[in-house]
Short mmCIF file of C-alpha atoms in Angstrom, two decimals:
data_model
loop_
_atom_site.label_atom_id
_atom_site.label_comp_id
_atom_site.label_asym_id
_atom_site.label_seq_id
_atom_site.Cartn_x
_atom_site.Cartn_y
_atom_site.Cartn_z
CA MET A 1 -31.63 115.69 93.91
CA ILE A 2 -28.16 115.17 95.41
CA GLY A 3 -26.08 117.16 92.93
CA SER A 4 -26.22 120.06 90.49
CA PHE A 5 -24.01 121.10 87.60
CA ALA A 6 -23.79 124.12 85.30
CA THR A 7 -21.36 125.40 82.72
CA TRP A 8 -20.78 128.56 80.68
CA ARG A 9 -17.85 130.49 79.23
CA ASN A 10 -15.85 133.34 80.79
CA VAL A 11 -17.21 136.10 78.53
CA PRO A 12 -15.87 139.69 78.59
CA ILE A 13 -17.96 142.03 80.75
CA THR A 14 -17.42 145.78 80.37
CA PHE A 15 -18.33 148.74 82.57
CA ASP A 16 -18.81 152.43 81.78
CA GLN A 17 -15.80 154.51 82.83
CA VAL A 18 -17.73 156.81 85.14
CA ASP A 19 -17.77 157.37 88.89
CA THR A 20 -20.21 155.01 90.63
CA SER A 21 -18.58 154.98 94.07
CA SER A 22 -21.87 155.45 95.91
CA ALA A 23 -23.47 152.31 94.47
CA THR A 24 -22.68 148.65 93.85
CA VAL A 25 -22.35 147.83 90.14
CA GLN A 26 -21.94 144.08 89.74
CA VAL A 27 -22.70 141.18 87.44
CA GLY A 28 -23.22 137.65 88.70
CA ASN A 29 -23.86 134.60 86.55
CA TYR A 30 -24.42 131.71 88.90
CA LEU A 31 -25.79 128.32 89.84
CA HIS A 32 -27.97 128.64 92.96
CA VAL A 33 -29.07 125.49 94.80
CA SER A 34 -31.67 125.24 97.57
CA PRO A 35 -31.43 121.60 98.76
CA ASN A 36 -34.55 121.77 100.96
CA THR A 37 -37.24 124.39 100.26
CA SER A 38 -39.92 122.95 102.59
CA GLY A 39 -39.86 126.03 104.86
CA SER A 40 -39.75 128.74 102.19
CA PRO A 41 -38.62 128.41 98.56
CA LEU A 42 -37.00 131.85 98.60
CA ALA A 43 -35.59 132.00 102.15
CA ALA A 44 -34.30 128.45 102.63
CA PRO A 45 -30.58 127.82 103.24
CA SER A 46 -28.81 127.55 99.90
CA ILE A 47 -25.53 127.39 98.00
CA GLU A 48 -24.38 129.63 95.18
CA ILE A 49 -21.37 129.26 92.91
CA GLY A 50 -20.69 131.45 89.91
CA LEU A 51 -18.75 134.09 88.00
CA TYR A 52 -18.80 137.66 89.32
CA ALA A 53 -17.55 140.98 87.94
CA GLU A 54 -17.72 144.15 90.04
CA LYS A 55 -16.90 147.74 89.16
CA THR A 56 -14.32 148.97 91.70
CA GLY A 57 -13.44 152.43 90.35
CA LYS A 58 -13.89 154.70 87.40
CA THR A 59 -11.71 152.50 85.15
CA THR A 60 -11.24 149.31 87.20
CA HIS A 61 -13.20 146.16 87.97
CA THR A 62 -12.73 142.68 89.40
CA TYR A 63 -13.60 139.43 87.62
CA GLY A 64 -13.61 135.84 88.84
CA PRO A 65 -15.45 132.93 90.45
CA ARG A 66 -16.58 132.49 94.04
CA TRP A 67 -18.95 130.35 96.07
CA THR A 68 -21.34 131.36 98.83
CA GLU A 69 -23.28 129.60 101.57
CA LEU A 70 -26.52 131.37 102.53
CA THR A 71 -28.58 130.54 105.64
CA THR A 72 -31.34 132.03 107.76
CA SER A 73 -28.75 133.16 110.35
CA GLY A 74 -25.92 134.43 108.13
CA GLY A 75 -23.66 133.60 105.24
CA ARG A 76 -20.12 133.41 103.90
CA ALA A 77 -18.55 133.96 100.50
CA ILE A 78 -15.15 132.67 99.35
CA ALA A 79 -13.25 133.52 96.15
CA ILE A 80 -12.11 130.51 94.11
CA LYS A 81 -8.38 130.44 93.36
CA SER A 82 -8.16 127.18 91.42
CA GLY A 83 -8.93 126.43 87.79
CA VAL A 84 -7.27 127.43 84.53
CA ASN A 85 -7.27 131.24 84.21
CA PRO A 86 -10.42 131.66 86.34
CA THR A 87 -10.07 135.47 86.41
CA LYS A 88 -9.56 135.92 82.66
CA ALA A 89 -12.37 136.74 80.22
CA ASP A 90 -10.93 134.43 77.56
CA ASN A 91 -14.15 132.59 76.58
CA ARG A 92 -12.90 129.40 78.23
CA ASN A 93 -15.52 126.96 79.53
CA HIS A 94 -15.69 126.56 83.31
CA THR A 95 -17.89 124.25 85.36
CA TYR A 96 -19.80 124.83 88.60
CA MET A 97 -21.08 121.99 90.76
CA THR A 98 -22.54 121.03 94.14
CA VAL A 99 -22.60 117.41 95.37
CA ARG A 100 -24.12 116.22 98.64
CA GLN A 101 -21.70 114.49 100.99
CA GLU A 102 -22.09 110.72 101.50
CA SER A 103 -23.13 111.19 105.14
CA GLY A 104 -24.74 114.09 106.97
CA ASN A 105 -26.55 117.06 105.48
CA GLN A 106 -23.73 119.10 103.96
CA TRP A 107 -22.57 119.63 100.40
CA ASP A 108 -19.23 119.90 98.61
CA VAL A 109 -18.69 122.67 96.07
CA LEU A 110 -16.63 121.94 92.93
CA TYR A 111 -15.17 124.28 90.31
CA ASP A 112 -13.78 122.82 87.08
CA PHE A 113 -14.44 119.37 88.62
CA ASN A 114 -12.27 119.97 91.71
CA LYS A 115 -13.55 120.49 95.24
CA VAL A 116 -13.11 124.07 96.48
CA GLY A 117 -15.14 124.04 99.70
CA SER A 118 -17.91 122.53 101.81
CA THR A 119 -21.05 123.88 103.45
CA THR A 120 -21.71 123.79 107.19
CA LYS A 121 -25.32 124.89 107.71
CA GLN A 122 -27.54 123.28 105.08
CA LEU A 123 -30.78 121.55 106.02
CA LYS A 124 -31.39 117.83 105.85
CA VAL A 125 -32.76 116.67 102.50
CA VAL A 126 -35.80 114.47 103.14
CA GLY A 127 -37.20 112.23 100.43
CA GLY A 128 -40.23 113.82 98.81
CA ASN A 129 -39.29 117.38 99.81
CA THR A 130 -38.89 119.89 97.04
CA ASN A 131 -35.58 121.43 96.06
CA ARG A 132 -34.80 124.22 93.67
CA VAL A 133 -31.98 124.99 91.24
CA ASP A 134 -31.58 128.41 89.58
CA VAL A 135 -29.11 129.29 86.85
CA GLY A 136 -28.70 132.61 85.11
CA LEU A 137 -27.67 136.24 85.14
CA GLU A 138 -28.14 138.92 87.80
CA VAL A 139 -27.10 142.55 87.29
CA THR A 140 -26.87 145.29 89.92
CA GLY A 141 -26.57 148.75 88.39
CA PRO A 142 -27.57 147.79 84.82
CA THR A 143 -27.12 151.33 83.50
CA TYR A 144 -23.33 151.03 83.63
CA VAL A 145 -22.58 147.55 82.31
CA ASP A 146 -22.57 145.51 79.11
CA VAL A 147 -22.90 141.72 79.34
CA PRO A 148 -22.68 139.70 76.11
CA SER A 149 -24.68 136.51 75.64
CA ILE A 150 -23.93 133.86 78.27
CA ALA A 151 -25.11 130.37 77.31
CA ASN A 152 -25.99 128.51 80.55
CA ARG A 153 -26.38 124.75 80.58
CA MET A 154 -27.47 122.84 83.67
CA GLN A 155 -28.07 119.29 84.95
CA PHE A 156 -28.94 117.67 88.26
CA MET A 157 -27.98 114.36 89.86
CA THR A 158 -30.71 112.01 91.04
CA GLY A 159 -30.57 109.93 94.22
CA ASN A 160 -29.30 107.08 92.05
CA LYS A 161 -26.25 109.19 91.09
CA VAL A 162 -27.41 109.66 87.51
CA TRP A 163 -27.05 113.08 85.84
CA GLU A 164 -30.18 114.31 84.05
CA GLN A 165 -31.54 117.41 82.39
CA VAL A 166 -34.57 119.08 83.96
CA ALA A 167 -37.93 118.27 82.37
CA THR A 168 -39.44 121.27 80.57
CA GLY A 169 -42.53 121.09 82.75
CA ASN A 170 -40.40 121.79 85.81
CA VAL A 171 -38.71 124.87 84.32
CA ALA A 172 -39.84 128.42 85.06
CA LYS A 173 -38.39 131.72 83.79
CA SER A 174 -37.96 134.89 85.81
CA VAL A 175 -36.91 138.07 83.99
CA THR A 176 -37.21 141.30 86.00
CA LEU A 177 -36.30 143.81 83.29
CA PRO A 178 -38.25 144.21 80.03
CA ALA A 179 -37.13 142.35 76.92
CA CYS A 180 -34.99 144.58 74.71
CA SER A 181 -37.05 146.01 71.84
CA SER A 182 -37.82 149.26 70.09
CA ALA A 183 -40.03 150.13 73.07
CA HIS A 184 -37.51 149.02 75.71
CA LYS A 185 -34.00 149.97 74.70
CA PRO A 186 -30.70 149.29 76.50
CA PRO A 187 -29.33 149.66 79.05
CA ASN A 188 -32.40 148.75 81.14
CA CYS A 189 -33.44 145.55 79.40
CA PHE A 190 -32.43 141.91 78.95
CA THR A 191 -32.27 139.65 75.91
CA THR A 192 -33.06 136.03 76.76
CA LYS A 193 -33.77 132.74 75.06
CA LEU A 194 -34.79 129.36 76.51
CA THR A 195 -33.78 126.39 74.38
CA ASP A 196 -35.72 123.23 75.20
CA ASN A 197 -37.86 120.45 73.84
CA SER A 198 -38.87 117.92 76.46
CA LYS A 199 -35.80 118.80 78.54
CA PHE A 200 -34.08 122.04 79.54
CA THR A 201 -31.09 122.51 77.22
CA GLN A 202 -29.86 126.08 77.48
CA TRP A 203 -30.75 129.46 78.98
CA THR A 204 -29.05 132.31 77.12
CA ALA A 205 -29.08 135.78 78.63
CA SER A 206 -27.38 139.11 77.96
CA LYS A 207 -27.67 142.69 79.21
CA PRO A 208 -26.67 145.07 76.40
CA ARG A 209 -25.41 148.56 77.16
CA ARG A 210 -26.44 150.02 73.80
CA GLN A 211 -28.99 149.18 71.13
CA THR A 212 -28.34 145.85 69.38
CA SER A 213 -30.41 143.03 68.00
CA ALA A 214 -33.34 142.26 70.29
CA ALA A 215 -32.94 138.49 69.95
CA ALA A 216 -30.63 136.65 72.33
CA THR A 217 -28.38 134.20 70.56
CA SER A 218 -25.37 132.16 71.41
CA PRO A 219 -22.09 134.07 71.14
CA SER A 220 -21.62 134.80 67.44
CA ALA A 221 -17.90 134.25 67.29
CA PRO A 222 -16.51 130.78 67.91
CA ALA A 223 -14.63 130.41 71.14
CA PRO A 224 -10.86 130.57 70.65
CA ALA A 225 -8.79 127.44 70.91
CA HIS A 226 -6.96 127.21 74.21
CA GLY A 227 -4.19 124.74 73.47
CA THR A 228 -5.34 121.44 75.00
CA ASP A 229 -1.96 119.87 74.26
CA THR A 230 -0.24 122.63 76.25
CA LEU A 231 -2.57 122.14 79.21
CA THR A 232 -2.04 118.39 79.39
CA ALA A 233 1.73 118.53 78.85
CA GLY A 234 3.42 117.18 81.96
CA LEU A 235 0.15 115.91 83.46
CA PRO A 236 -0.57 112.23 84.14
CA ALA A 237 -2.64 110.52 81.48
CA THR A 238 -5.06 109.45 84.21
CA PHE A 239 -5.66 111.38 87.44
CA ASN A 240 -7.92 109.93 90.14
CA GLY A 241 -9.39 107.63 87.52
CA VAL A 242 -10.15 110.41 85.02
CA ASN A 243 -8.71 110.49 81.48
CA GLN A 244 -7.07 113.92 81.44
CA ASP A 245 -6.67 114.30 77.66
CA ALA A 246 -10.38 113.58 77.20
CA LEU A 247 -11.31 115.96 80.01
CA GLN A 248 -9.35 118.93 78.62
CA ALA A 249 -10.67 118.31 75.10
CA CYS A 250 -14.23 118.20 76.45
CA LEU A 251 -13.81 121.39 78.48
CA ASP A 252 -12.48 123.12 75.39
CA SER A 253 -15.55 122.25 73.32
CA ASP A 254 -18.76 121.03 74.98
CA ALA A 255 -18.37 121.00 78.76
CA ASP A 256 -21.95 119.97 79.55
CA ASP A 257 -21.22 116.57 77.97
CA CYS A 258 -18.13 115.84 80.05
CA LEU A 259 -19.89 113.86 82.77
CA VAL A 260 -21.01 111.36 80.12
CA SER A 261 -18.16 111.42 77.62
CA VAL A 262 -15.02 111.59 79.80
CA PRO A 263 -13.94 108.18 81.19
CA GLY A 264 -13.94 108.13 84.99
CA LEU A 265 -15.29 111.66 85.54
CA ALA A 266 -18.85 110.87 86.71
CA GLU A 267 -17.48 108.49 89.36
CA CYS A 268 -14.71 110.85 90.44
CA VAL A 269 -16.98 113.83 91.18
CA VAL A 270 -18.99 111.74 93.69
CA THR A 271 -16.03 109.96 95.30
CA VAL A 272 -12.60 111.63 95.25
CA ARG A 273 -14.04 114.99 94.03
CA VAL A 274 -10.64 116.17 92.77
CA CYS A 275 -10.68 115.23 89.11
CA ASN A 276 -8.93 117.88 86.99
CA ALA A 277 -5.13 117.83 87.26
CA ALA A 278 -4.75 121.00 85.17
CA ALA A 279 -6.99 123.02 87.51
CA LEU A 280 -5.52 122.25 90.93
CA PRO A 281 -5.06 125.21 93.32
CA THR A 282 -1.77 127.00 92.78
CA GLY A 283 -1.75 129.28 95.83
CA GLY A 284 -1.26 132.27 93.53
CA SER A 285 -2.76 135.73 93.82
CA LEU A 286 -6.12 136.76 92.39
CA GLU A 287 -4.47 139.96 91.14
CA GLU A 288 -2.51 140.63 88.00
CA PRO A 289 1.13 141.54 88.66
CA ALA A 290 0.74 144.94 87.00
CA GLY A 291 -2.09 147.23 86.06
CA GLY A 292 -4.22 149.99 87.50
CA ALA A 293 -3.62 152.04 90.61
CA ASP A 294 -3.98 150.64 94.11
CA VAL A 295 -7.35 151.06 95.80
CA SER A 296 -7.59 153.43 98.76
CA ALA A 297 -9.15 153.03 102.19
CA ALA A 298 -11.95 155.36 101.06
CA ASP A 299 -12.60 153.15 98.01
CA ILE A 300 -12.77 150.00 100.12
CA ARG A 301 -14.98 151.64 102.74
CA ALA A 302 -17.47 152.92 100.15
CA ARG A 303 -17.64 149.57 98.32
CA ALA A 304 -18.12 147.56 101.51
CA ALA A 305 -20.76 149.96 102.83
CA ALA A 306 -22.72 149.69 99.58
CA ALA A 307 -22.30 145.91 99.26
CA PHE A 308 -23.32 145.15 102.86
CA ASP A 309 -25.94 147.92 103.06
CA VAL A 310 -24.52 149.77 106.08
CA PRO A 311 -23.54 153.43 106.59
CA GLY A 312 -19.92 154.17 105.80
CA ASP A 313 -19.27 155.70 109.21
CA VAL A 314 -19.92 152.36 110.98
CA VAL A 315 -17.36 150.48 108.86
CA THR A 316 -13.88 149.79 110.24
CA VAL A 317 -11.12 149.48 107.62
CA ARG A 318 -7.72 147.98 108.41
CA PRO A 319 -5.13 148.41 105.62
CA PRO A 320 -2.86 145.63 104.38
CA ALA A 321 0.31 145.03 106.34
CA ALA A 322 3.42 146.40 104.64
CA PRO A 323 5.38 143.67 102.81
CA THR A 324 8.24 144.01 105.32
CA ALA A 325 5.80 143.30 108.15
CA LEU A 326 4.70 139.97 106.73
CA LYS A 327 6.28 136.82 108.07
CA PRO A 328 8.60 134.99 105.66
CA GLY A 329 6.58 132.68 103.44
CA ALA A 330 3.25 134.25 104.37
CA ARG A 331 0.74 134.36 101.54
CA ALA A 332 0.01 137.86 100.27
CA ALA A 333 -3.73 137.27 100.54
CA SER A 334 -4.08 135.07 103.59
CA SER A 335 -7.40 134.88 105.41
CA ASN A 336 -5.92 135.99 108.74
CA GLY A 337 -5.82 139.58 107.49
CA ASP A 338 -2.08 139.93 106.80
CA GLY A 339 -1.48 141.65 103.50
CA VAL A 340 -5.14 142.28 102.72
CA TRP A 341 -7.75 144.95 103.39
CA THR A 342 -9.89 143.89 106.36
CA VAL A 343 -13.29 145.53 106.65
CA SER A 344 -15.76 144.93 109.47
CA SER A 345 -18.85 146.29 111.17
CA SER A 346 -21.12 145.17 114.00
CA SER A 347 -24.12 146.96 112.50
CA SER A 348 -27.18 145.28 111.01
CA THR A 349 -26.45 144.15 107.45
CA THR A 350 -28.02 142.25 104.58
CA GLY A 351 -24.69 140.53 104.00
CA LEU A 352 -24.26 139.60 100.36
CA GLN A 353 -27.71 137.99 100.32
CA ARG A 354 -30.67 139.21 98.34
CA GLY A 355 -33.85 140.07 100.24
CA GLU A 356 -34.95 141.95 103.32
CA ARG A 357 -33.47 139.69 106.01
CA ARG A 358 -30.75 141.37 108.09
CA PHE A 359 -27.95 139.97 110.23
CA GLU A 360 -25.62 141.17 112.98
CA GLY A 361 -22.28 142.34 111.61
CA PHE A 362 -19.87 141.31 108.86
CA ILE A 363 -16.15 140.81 108.18
CA ALA A 364 -14.66 140.96 104.68
CA HIS A 365 -11.17 140.67 103.19
CA TYR A 366 -10.15 142.34 99.91
CA THR A 367 -6.95 142.05 97.87
CA PRO A 368 -4.44 144.86 98.49
CA ARG A 369 -4.15 146.39 95.01
CA THR A 370 -7.38 145.89 93.08
CA GLY A 371 -9.74 145.34 96.00
CA ALA A 372 -11.09 142.01 94.76
CA LEU A 373 -13.23 140.25 97.38
CA LEU A 374 -11.31 137.31 98.87
CA GLU A 375 -13.81 136.19 101.49
CA ALA A 376 -16.58 137.52 103.68
CA CYS A 377 -18.92 136.38 106.42
CA TRP A 378 -21.99 137.90 108.06
CA GLY A 379 -24.25 136.98 110.94
CA ASP A 380 -23.69 133.68 112.73
CA LEU A 381 -21.49 132.24 110.00
CA CYS A 382 -18.69 134.54 111.10
CA ASP A 383 -18.47 132.30 114.16
CA ILE A 384 -17.23 129.35 112.12
CA GLN A 385 -14.45 131.13 110.22
#
């Protein structure tokens, strides 16, 4: 396996309007890839790319994609700023992909068929070694959140650069809350459905807040049209060998077929790796220009302490620089700390990884108004920032 691909729609995720400042309440729907699991299937270095929504206050939350590299010595997470409306819950299809580099042991990460980053600490993939791909929904603080059905589709790329679906015999399900039923009612339950025959086709999962039908189905309402003609207006007919009209039409309807149906796309994602002219990075902010109140230092401290599993009194918070203090032309959310909340600690932390392993220290940057996570590192991976 030298590549992985998943797609689902940006569905609306809602949170209860109550105070949960002492806990992390978050939803992640992601593609998680462990290229080499020979040491430990659950603790091996890995890559994760997905859609995340986090409750940030009584009435506020963040929403958008990011990718994460996870290793045995640390990790780093980076928000994705490219794509078409990546932070809007508009039921648009988005795609998530990892592709191994032509030489060496590292992988490129692609969102909406454009490269958004590269790993630095993945293990060598040796022929015959096992690898693992997970796709699905994870909820922290299920009592306070409603997640409608998310239809996940996934493929992998063989060593011959052919995209295939996973054989049913190689598919396993893991559901850690009971299935919703008359005996197990929301909010502490999942509804799930695996669609397959000889090959994995779709994994549908939801986490209802209140009692609904116990059977997971695909979203009942058809996804809204997104104006393909508007997206392609002003774009080249062909971009890096990819037919752009065909690509936008495919993304608007059946994104898991794009690698087969869109001329030039399958070759582009393994060569140029920048294939979608409508989804190039814009350099814009992850925040809406207007909306809820600014977050406070106390808000940021409490969220970071909960997310990184450290006491609040060992967290250092540096507020955003005032706009007048920024250099002309400086980005409002630059990674050097200007214009963003910078949070750090040298204490032992889990980072943003799941499990019991702990690391030395973390640094995280959050947007100035809503407190959306821009990037973070923990353990040894802070040394490569």
